[in-house]
Amino acid sequence: MAHENLPVVHVINGRQKKLLQGHPWVYGNEIERVEGEVVDGELVTVVDFRGRYMGTGFYNSRSLITVRLLTHRSEEITVELIAARVRAACEYRRFVMNRPGTDSCRLIYGEADRLPGVIADRFGDVIVLQVLALGMEKYTQVIADALVSCEKPGCLLLQNDDAIRRKEGMECFTKVLHGELPEETVISENGIRLSVDVKGGQKTGYFLDQKDNHLFVRQFCRDARVLDCFSYIGGFALNAVAGGAREVTAVDISESAVELIKRNAQLNGMQVNTVCANCFDFLRAQVKEKQKYDVIVLDPPAFTKAHANMANACRGYKEIALSAMRMLPAGGVLATHSCSYHMPEDVFVNTVLSAAQDLHRQVRVITLRRQDIDHPVLAGYPESHYLKSLWLQMLD
Ligand code: SAH
C-alpha cells in the first residue's frame, strides 16, 4: 500500500514519460501544481496531468530537483525499505567486485541504487558515507547501521561536508559513526597500494570510478614514457609503472594530491616524477619544449556542471587533446576522459577527434569505456552514466 493523505505533486503534461521509464527526478519547472501542505524533506505523492500515480518521493523546494522519487510503485517508504536497498546495493558489489588485489569499491551510488543523494565508498576497512539529499537525512543512521551490518567495516565516517548539502538546505560536518578512523587509510586497487585522504581529500577521498581504466592503461606502458595529467593521487601513473613504463610523470594542480602521489609511489616502491601545476599551462609548455610521450592520460575535472557551458567545456577538452596529440608520435596512445554528465558521449568523442583532424593526423579509436561497474547505470536515468573514457592511437 502506498502512503495515504500525502501532499500531491501534479507533473505537467509531457513529463510523465520519463517517470514511467524509471527516472527518479521531478524538476521545479515540471510541476504544474501542488495540492496540500508540503514540507521540505517530507514525502509527497507524484501524479501525472491526468492524476495517474507516478511515484512517491521527497520534496525539497530549495533544490532544483524538487522531488526525488524513492519508488514508482505503490509501496510505503519505511526504514525497512531503506535498509533493504542498502543491503541490495552491497550485494550487487559482492556479485560484481570479486577482484584480486582490490579491497575498495563504491557501495552506494545514489539514485542508481534507488537511494537518492546517498553515496557510500568502501576504502579498505573504512566506509565513507555522504548524504546529499535533504529527504534522506533522517535515514542516515538506518543507512549507516545497514552498511555496518552488511560490510563489517572497522570504521564508518559520515563525511557530510560536500557543498551540495548547503544547496539542499543542510549543514556541512564530518563525524565518525562507527569504530575509529585510522591515522592513514591505505587501500589496495589491483595490487597497488594507495593512501587515501578520506577526511580532507576530494569527494569521498578517491575516484573509484577509474579503477578499471587504471588497470587498462598498463598494457600500453611497456618501456613507455608516460604522462598522467590531472593525476589526483596517481591512479593512472602508478598503474603505468606497474605496466612496465620507462618513465612516468604525474601532474596535478592540488598540492595535497601531489603529496599523496609521492606517498603512494613510496608505498609501492615505484618511481614517479611529480609536478604541481595547472595542466593547461603545463601541456602548452611541454609542447613548446617539443617533449614526446608514448602514452598520455587526460582526466580533467568536470568542466561543465550545466548544459549551458557545453561550448566552453568542448574548447577545454579540445585544447588539452590538441596539446597531447602534438606530443604523441605515430603509435602513441591517448586516453582522454570526461566525467561530466552534461557532456554527451558523441559530442565528447567528436570534439577529441576534431583535434586530430585539425592536426591532419589519423587516429584509431581503440575503445570507448565508462565508469567502473560498481557505479552502475540505472535504466531510465541517463544521468547515472557520466564517465566517458576514449582511447586512441595515433596512426601517423
Ligand atoms: N585521474 C585521477 C582523477 C582526477 S580528478 C584518478 O584517476 O584518480 C581531477 C583532478 O584534476 C583533481 O585531482 C584536481 O585537483 C585536478 N585539477 C583540476 N583542475 C586542474 C588543472 N587546471 N590543472 C591540473 N590539475 C587540475
Coordinates of C-alpha atoms and ligand atoms in Angstrom, one line a residue:
M1 CA 0.0 0.0 0.0
A2 CA 1.2 3.5 -0.8
H3 CA 1.0 6.3 1.8
E4 CA -2.3 8.0 2.0
N5 CA -3.0 11.6 2.5
L6 CA 0.4 12.9 1.3
P7 CA 0.5 16.2 -0.5
V8 CA 0.2 15.6 -4.2
V9 CA 2.5 17.0 -6.9
H10 CA 1.0 17.2 -10.3
V11 CA 3.5 17.0 -13.1
I12 CA 2.9 18.9 -16.4
N13 CA 1.7 17.0 -19.4
G14 CA 4.6 15.5 -21.3
R15 CA 6.9 14.9 -18.3
Q16 CA 5.2 11.6 -17.3
K17 CA 7.1 9.6 -19.9
K18 CA 10.5 9.8 -18.2
L19 CA 8.9 8.9 -14.9
L20 CA 7.2 5.9 -16.4
Q21 CA 10.6 4.9 -17.8
G22 CA 12.0 5.0 -14.2
H23 CA 13.5 8.4 -14.0
P24 CA 13.7 9.4 -10.3
W25 CA 13.6 13.3 -10.5
V26 CA 11.0 15.9 -10.9
Y27 CA 12.4 19.4 -11.6
G28 CA 10.6 22.5 -10.3
N29 CA 9.7 23.6 -13.8
E30 CA 8.0 20.3 -14.4
I31 CA 5.4 20.8 -11.7
E32 CA 2.0 22.1 -12.6
R33 CA 0.6 22.4 -9.1
V34 CA 0.9 21.1 -5.6
E35 CA -2.1 20.0 -3.6
G36 CA -1.8 20.1 0.2
E37 CA 0.8 21.3 2.7
V38 CA 4.3 20.4 1.5
V39 CA 7.2 20.4 3.9
D40 CA 10.8 20.3 2.6
G41 CA 12.4 16.9 3.2
E42 CA 9.0 15.2 3.6
L43 CA 7.2 12.7 1.4
V44 CA 4.8 13.6 -1.5
T45 CA 2.9 11.6 -4.0
V46 CA 3.6 12.4 -7.6
V47 CA 0.8 12.1 -10.2
D48 CA 0.7 13.0 -13.9
F49 CA -1.6 15.6 -15.5
R50 CA -4.4 13.0 -15.5
G51 CA -3.9 12.2 -11.9
R52 CA -2.3 8.9 -12.5
Y53 CA 0.1 7.7 -9.8
M54 CA 3.8 8.1 -10.8
G55 CA 5.6 7.5 -7.5
T56 CA 6.4 8.6 -4.0
G57 CA 9.4 10.7 -3.1
F58 CA 10.9 13.5 -1.1
Y59 CA 10.0 17.2 -1.7
N60 CA 12.6 20.0 -1.4
S61 CA 11.7 23.5 -2.6
R62 CA 15.3 24.6 -2.1
S63 CA 16.6 22.1 -4.7
L64 CA 16.3 22.4 -8.5
I65 CA 15.4 18.7 -8.2
T66 CA 12.2 19.4 -6.3
V67 CA 11.1 15.8 -5.9
R68 CA 13.4 12.7 -5.7
L69 CA 11.4 9.6 -6.1
L70 CA 12.1 6.6 -4.0
T71 CA 9.6 4.4 -5.7
H72 CA 7.5 4.2 -8.8
R73 CA 5.3 1.5 -7.2
S74 CA 2.5 1.6 -4.8
E75 CA 4.5 0.9 -1.7
E76 CA 5.2 2.6 1.6
I77 CA 8.5 4.2 2.4
T78 CA 9.7 2.6 5.6
V79 CA 13.1 2.2 7.4
E80 CA 12.9 -1.5 6.3
L81 CA 12.7 -0.5 2.7
I82 CA 15.7 1.8 3.0
A83 CA 17.7 -0.8 4.9
A84 CA 16.8 -3.4 2.2
R85 CA 18.0 -1.1 -0.5
V86 CA 21.3 -0.7 1.3
R87 CA 21.6 -4.5 1.6
A88 CA 20.8 -4.9 -2.1
A89 CA 23.4 -2.3 -3.1
C90 CA 26.1 -4.1 -1.0
E91 CA 25.0 -7.5 -2.5
Y92 CA 25.4 -6.2 -6.1
R93 CA 29.0 -5.2 -5.3
R94 CA 29.7 -8.6 -3.8
F95 CA 28.3 -10.0 -7.1
V96 CA 30.5 -7.9 -9.5
M97 CA 33.5 -6.8 -7.4
N98 CA 35.4 -10.1 -6.9
R99 CA 38.7 -8.6 -7.9
P100 CA 42.0 -10.0 -6.7
G101 CA 44.1 -7.3 -5.1
T102 CA 41.2 -4.9 -4.7
D103 CA 39.6 -4.1 -1.4
S104 CA 37.7 -0.9 -2.3
C105 CA 34.6 0.0 -4.3
R106 CA 31.6 2.2 -4.3
L107 CA 28.9 0.5 -2.2
I108 CA 26.0 3.0 -2.8
Y109 CA 25.7 5.1 -5.9
G110 CA 22.7 7.4 -5.1
E111 CA 19.8 7.2 -7.4
A112 CA 21.3 4.3 -9.3
D113 CA 20.9 2.2 -6.2
R114 CA 17.5 3.8 -5.5
L115 CA 18.9 5.7 -2.6
P116 CA 18.7 9.3 -3.8
G117 CA 21.6 11.5 -2.9
V118 CA 23.3 8.8 -0.9
I119 CA 27.0 7.9 -1.6
A120 CA 29.0 5.3 0.2
D121 CA 32.5 4.2 -0.7
R122 CA 34.4 1.4 0.8
F123 CA 38.1 2.2 1.3
G124 CA 39.6 -1.0 2.7
D125 CA 38.4 -1.1 6.3
V126 CA 36.8 2.3 6.2
I127 CA 33.4 3.2 4.8
V128 CA 32.8 6.9 3.8
L129 CA 29.2 7.8 3.7
Q130 CA 27.7 11.0 2.3
V131 CA 24.1 12.1 2.4
L132 CA 23.4 14.8 -0.1
A133 CA 19.6 15.0 -0.2
L134 CA 17.5 16.5 2.5
G135 CA 14.8 13.8 2.4
M136 CA 17.4 11.1 3.2
E137 CA 19.0 12.9 6.1
K138 CA 16.7 11.3 8.7
Y139 CA 17.6 7.8 7.4
T140 CA 21.4 8.4 7.9
Q141 CA 21.6 6.2 11.0
V142 CA 19.5 3.5 9.3
I143 CA 21.8 3.5 6.3
A144 CA 24.9 3.5 8.5
D145 CA 23.6 0.6 10.6
A146 CA 22.7 -1.4 7.4
L147 CA 26.2 -0.7 6.0
V148 CA 27.9 -1.7 9.2
S149 CA 25.9 -4.9 9.5
C150 CA 26.5 -5.9 5.8
E151 CA 30.1 -4.9 5.5
K152 CA 31.5 -5.0 9.0
P153 CA 34.0 -2.2 8.4
G154 CA 36.4 -1.1 11.1
C155 CA 35.2 2.5 10.7
L156 CA 32.3 4.3 9.2
L157 CA 32.9 8.0 8.5
L158 CA 29.9 10.3 7.8
Q159 CA 31.6 12.8 5.5
N160 CA 28.8 15.3 5.1
D161 CA 30.9 18.3 4.0
D162 CA 30.1 18.5 0.3
A163 CA 28.9 22.0 -0.7
I164 CA 25.8 20.4 -2.4
R165 CA 24.4 20.0 1.1
R166 CA 24.1 23.7 1.6
K167 CA 22.2 24.0 -1.6
E168 CA 19.8 21.4 -0.3
G169 CA 19.4 23.4 3.0
M170 CA 21.7 21.2 5.2
E171 CA 24.8 21.9 7.3
C172 CA 28.2 20.6 6.5
F173 CA 30.1 18.4 9.0
T174 CA 32.1 15.2 9.4
K175 CA 31.6 12.6 12.1
V176 CA 32.7 9.1 12.8
L177 CA 29.6 7.0 13.3
H178 CA 31.2 3.6 13.9
G179 CA 34.7 2.4 15.1
E180 CA 37.7 4.6 14.9
L181 CA 39.3 6.4 12.0
P182 CA 42.8 5.1 11.4
E183 CA 45.6 7.6 11.1
E184 CA 46.1 6.7 7.5
T185 CA 43.8 4.8 5.1
V186 CA 45.7 2.7 2.7
I187 CA 43.6 0.8 0.1
S188 CA 44.5 -1.8 -2.5
E189 CA 43.5 -1.4 -6.1
N190 CA 44.6 -4.2 -8.4
G191 CA 47.5 -4.9 -6.2
I192 CA 48.6 -1.3 -6.0
R193 CA 48.5 0.4 -2.6
L194 CA 47.1 3.9 -2.3
S195 CA 47.0 6.2 0.7
V196 CA 43.6 7.9 0.5
D197 CA 42.7 11.1 2.5
V198 CA 39.1 10.3 3.5
K199 CA 38.7 13.5 5.5
G200 CA 40.5 16.2 3.5
G201 CA 40.6 14.7 0.0
Q202 CA 38.3 15.5 -3.0
K203 CA 34.8 14.0 -2.9
T204 CA 34.9 10.9 -0.7
G205 CA 38.7 10.8 -0.9
Y206 CA 39.3 8.9 -4.1
F207 CA 37.7 8.4 -7.5
L208 CA 36.8 4.7 -7.5
D209 CA 35.1 5.0 -10.9
Q210 CA 38.5 4.8 -12.7
K211 CA 39.7 1.5 -11.2
D212 CA 39.1 -0.5 -14.3
N213 CA 40.6 2.2 -16.6
H214 CA 43.7 2.4 -14.3
L215 CA 44.2 -1.3 -14.9
F216 CA 43.6 -0.9 -18.7
V217 CA 46.4 1.5 -19.2
R218 CA 49.0 -1.0 -18.1
Q219 CA 49.1 -2.9 -21.4
F220 CA 50.2 0.1 -23.3
C221 CA 53.0 1.1 -21.0
R222 CA 55.8 -1.4 -21.5
D223 CA 59.0 0.6 -21.9
A224 CA 56.9 3.7 -22.5
R225 CA 57.3 7.3 -21.5
V226 CA 54.0 8.2 -19.8
L227 CA 52.3 11.4 -18.9
D228 CA 49.4 11.4 -16.4
C229 CA 47.6 14.7 -16.4
F230 CA 45.0 15.6 -13.8
S231 CA 46.5 12.8 -11.8
Y232 CA 44.9 13.3 -8.4
I233 CA 46.7 10.8 -6.1
G234 CA 48.3 8.9 -9.0
G235 CA 46.0 6.1 -10.0
F236 CA 47.0 6.1 -13.7
A237 CA 50.6 6.9 -13.0
L238 CA 51.2 4.0 -10.7
N239 CA 49.5 1.6 -13.0
A240 CA 51.7 2.8 -15.8
V241 CA 54.7 1.9 -13.7
A242 CA 53.1 -1.5 -12.9
G243 CA 52.8 -1.9 -16.7
G244 CA 56.5 -1.5 -17.2
A245 CA 56.8 2.1 -18.1
R246 CA 60.3 3.5 -18.5
E247 CA 59.4 6.9 -17.1
V248 CA 56.2 8.3 -15.6
T249 CA 55.2 11.9 -14.9
A250 CA 52.1 12.8 -12.9
V251 CA 50.7 16.4 -12.9
D252 CA 48.0 17.9 -10.7
I253 CA 47.2 21.4 -9.5
S254 CA 46.5 20.3 -6.0
E255 CA 49.4 20.3 -3.6
S256 CA 47.9 17.8 -1.3
A257 CA 47.2 15.5 -4.2
V258 CA 50.8 15.7 -5.3
E259 CA 52.0 14.9 -1.8
L260 CA 49.9 11.8 -1.9
I261 CA 51.3 10.8 -5.3
K262 CA 54.7 10.8 -3.7
R263 CA 53.5 8.9 -0.7
N264 CA 51.8 6.3 -3.0
A265 CA 54.9 5.9 -5.2
Q266 CA 56.8 5.2 -2.0
L267 CA 54.2 2.7 -0.7
N268 CA 54.7 0.7 -3.8
G269 CA 58.4 1.2 -4.2
M270 CA 57.8 2.9 -7.5
Q271 CA 59.4 5.9 -9.2
V272 CA 57.0 8.7 -10.4
N273 CA 58.0 12.2 -11.3
T274 CA 55.5 14.7 -9.8
V275 CA 54.6 18.2 -11.0
C276 CA 52.3 20.5 -9.2
A277 CA 50.9 22.7 -12.0
N278 CA 47.9 23.8 -14.0
C279 CA 47.8 21.1 -16.7
F280 CA 46.7 23.6 -19.4
D281 CA 49.9 25.6 -18.8
F282 CA 52.0 22.5 -18.3
L283 CA 50.8 20.9 -21.6
R284 CA 51.4 24.1 -23.5
A285 CA 54.9 24.4 -22.2
Q286 CA 55.7 20.8 -22.9
V287 CA 54.6 21.2 -26.5
K288 CA 56.9 24.2 -26.8
E289 CA 59.8 22.1 -25.5
K290 CA 59.0 19.5 -28.1
Q291 CA 58.6 16.8 -25.5
K292 CA 57.4 13.4 -26.7
Y293 CA 55.5 10.7 -24.8
D294 CA 54.3 7.2 -25.8
V295 CA 51.1 7.3 -23.6
I296 CA 49.2 10.4 -22.3
V297 CA 46.3 10.3 -19.9
L298 CA 44.0 13.3 -19.6
D299 CA 41.4 13.1 -16.8
P300 CA 40.2 16.6 -16.0
P301 CA 37.5 17.6 -13.5
A302 CA 34.0 18.3 -14.9
F303 CA 34.4 21.4 -17.0
T304 CA 30.7 21.8 -17.2
K305 CA 28.2 21.4 -14.4
A306 CA 25.5 22.8 -16.6
H307 CA 24.3 22.1 -20.1
A308 CA 24.8 25.8 -20.9
N309 CA 28.6 25.7 -20.5
M310 CA 29.0 22.9 -23.1
A311 CA 30.7 25.0 -25.8
N312 CA 33.3 26.1 -23.2
A313 CA 33.8 22.6 -22.0
C314 CA 34.4 21.4 -25.6
R315 CA 37.0 24.1 -26.0
G316 CA 38.7 22.8 -22.9
Y317 CA 38.7 19.2 -23.9
K318 CA 39.9 20.1 -27.4
E319 CA 42.7 22.2 -26.2
I320 CA 44.2 19.6 -24.0
A321 CA 43.7 16.9 -26.6
L322 CA 45.5 19.0 -29.2
S323 CA 48.5 19.5 -26.9
A324 CA 48.6 15.8 -26.1
M325 CA 48.4 14.7 -29.7
R326 CA 51.2 17.1 -30.6
M327 CA 53.4 15.2 -28.2
L328 CA 52.4 11.7 -29.3
P329 CA 54.3 10.2 -32.3
A330 CA 52.8 7.5 -34.6
G331 CA 51.9 4.6 -32.4
G332 CA 51.3 6.8 -29.3
V333 CA 48.3 6.3 -27.2
L334 CA 45.9 8.9 -25.8
A335 CA 43.4 8.1 -23.0
T336 CA 41.1 11.0 -22.5
H337 CA 38.2 11.4 -20.2
S338 CA 35.1 13.4 -19.5
C339 CA 33.4 13.0 -16.1
S340 CA 30.6 15.5 -16.8
Y341 CA 27.1 14.0 -17.3
H342 CA 26.2 17.1 -19.3
M343 CA 28.8 16.3 -22.0
P344 CA 27.1 13.7 -24.2
E345 CA 29.3 10.8 -25.3
D346 CA 29.1 11.6 -29.0
V347 CA 29.9 15.2 -28.5
F348 CA 32.9 14.4 -26.4
V349 CA 34.2 11.8 -29.0
N350 CA 33.7 14.2 -31.9
T351 CA 35.4 17.0 -30.0
V352 CA 38.5 14.9 -29.4
L353 CA 38.5 13.5 -32.9
S354 CA 38.3 17.0 -34.3
A355 CA 41.6 17.8 -32.6
A356 CA 43.2 15.0 -34.7
Q357 CA 41.6 16.4 -37.9
D358 CA 42.9 19.9 -37.1
L359 CA 46.4 18.4 -36.9
H360 CA 45.9 16.4 -40.1
R361 CA 46.6 13.2 -38.1
Q362 CA 44.8 9.9 -38.5
V363 CA 43.9 8.1 -35.4
R364 CA 42.5 4.7 -34.5
V365 CA 39.8 4.5 -31.8
I366 CA 41.0 1.7 -29.6
T367 CA 37.9 1.7 -27.4
L368 CA 35.3 3.8 -25.6
R369 CA 35.0 2.9 -22.0
R370 CA 32.9 4.0 -19.0
Q371 CA 33.0 4.3 -15.2
D372 CA 33.7 1.0 -13.4
I373 CA 30.7 -1.3 -12.8
D374 CA 30.4 -0.5 -9.1
H375 CA 28.9 2.8 -10.4
P376 CA 26.0 1.1 -12.2
V377 CA 23.9 2.8 -14.8
L378 CA 20.1 2.7 -13.9
A379 CA 17.9 2.2 -17.0
G380 CA 15.7 5.3 -17.5
Y381 CA 18.2 7.5 -15.6
P382 CA 20.8 8.6 -18.1
E383 CA 22.4 10.9 -15.6
S384 CA 23.9 7.7 -13.9
H385 CA 26.3 7.3 -16.9
Y386 CA 28.7 10.2 -16.7
L387 CA 32.3 9.0 -17.3
K388 CA 33.5 8.7 -20.8
S389 CA 36.9 7.2 -21.4
L390 CA 38.2 7.4 -25.0
W391 CA 41.3 5.5 -26.0
L392 CA 43.1 6.5 -29.3
Q393 CA 46.2 5.5 -31.1
M394 CA 47.9 7.9 -33.4
L395 CA 48.4 6.3 -36.8
D396 CA 50.8 8.8 -38.3
Ligands
SAH1 N1 43.0 10.9 -12.7 C1 42.5 10.8 -11.3 C2 41.3 11.6 -11.0 C3 41.3 13.0 -11.5 S1 40.1 14.1 -10.8 C4 42.3 9.4 -11.0 O1 42.3 8.5 -11.9 O2 42.1 9.0 -9.8 C5 40.6 15.6 -11.4 C6 41.9 16.2 -10.9 O3 42.3 17.3 -11.6 C7 41.9 16.6 -9.4 O4 42.9 15.9 -8.7 C8 42.2 18.1 -9.4 O5 43.0 18.5 -8.4 C9 42.9 18.3 -10.7 N2 42.8 19.6 -11.4 C10 41.7 20.4 -11.5 N3 42.0 21.4 -12.3 C11 43.3 21.3 -12.7 C12 44.1 22.0 -13.6 N4 43.7 23.1 -14.2 N5 45.4 21.5 -13.7 C13 45.8 20.4 -13.1 N6 45.0 19.7 -12.3 C14 43.8 20.1 -12.1

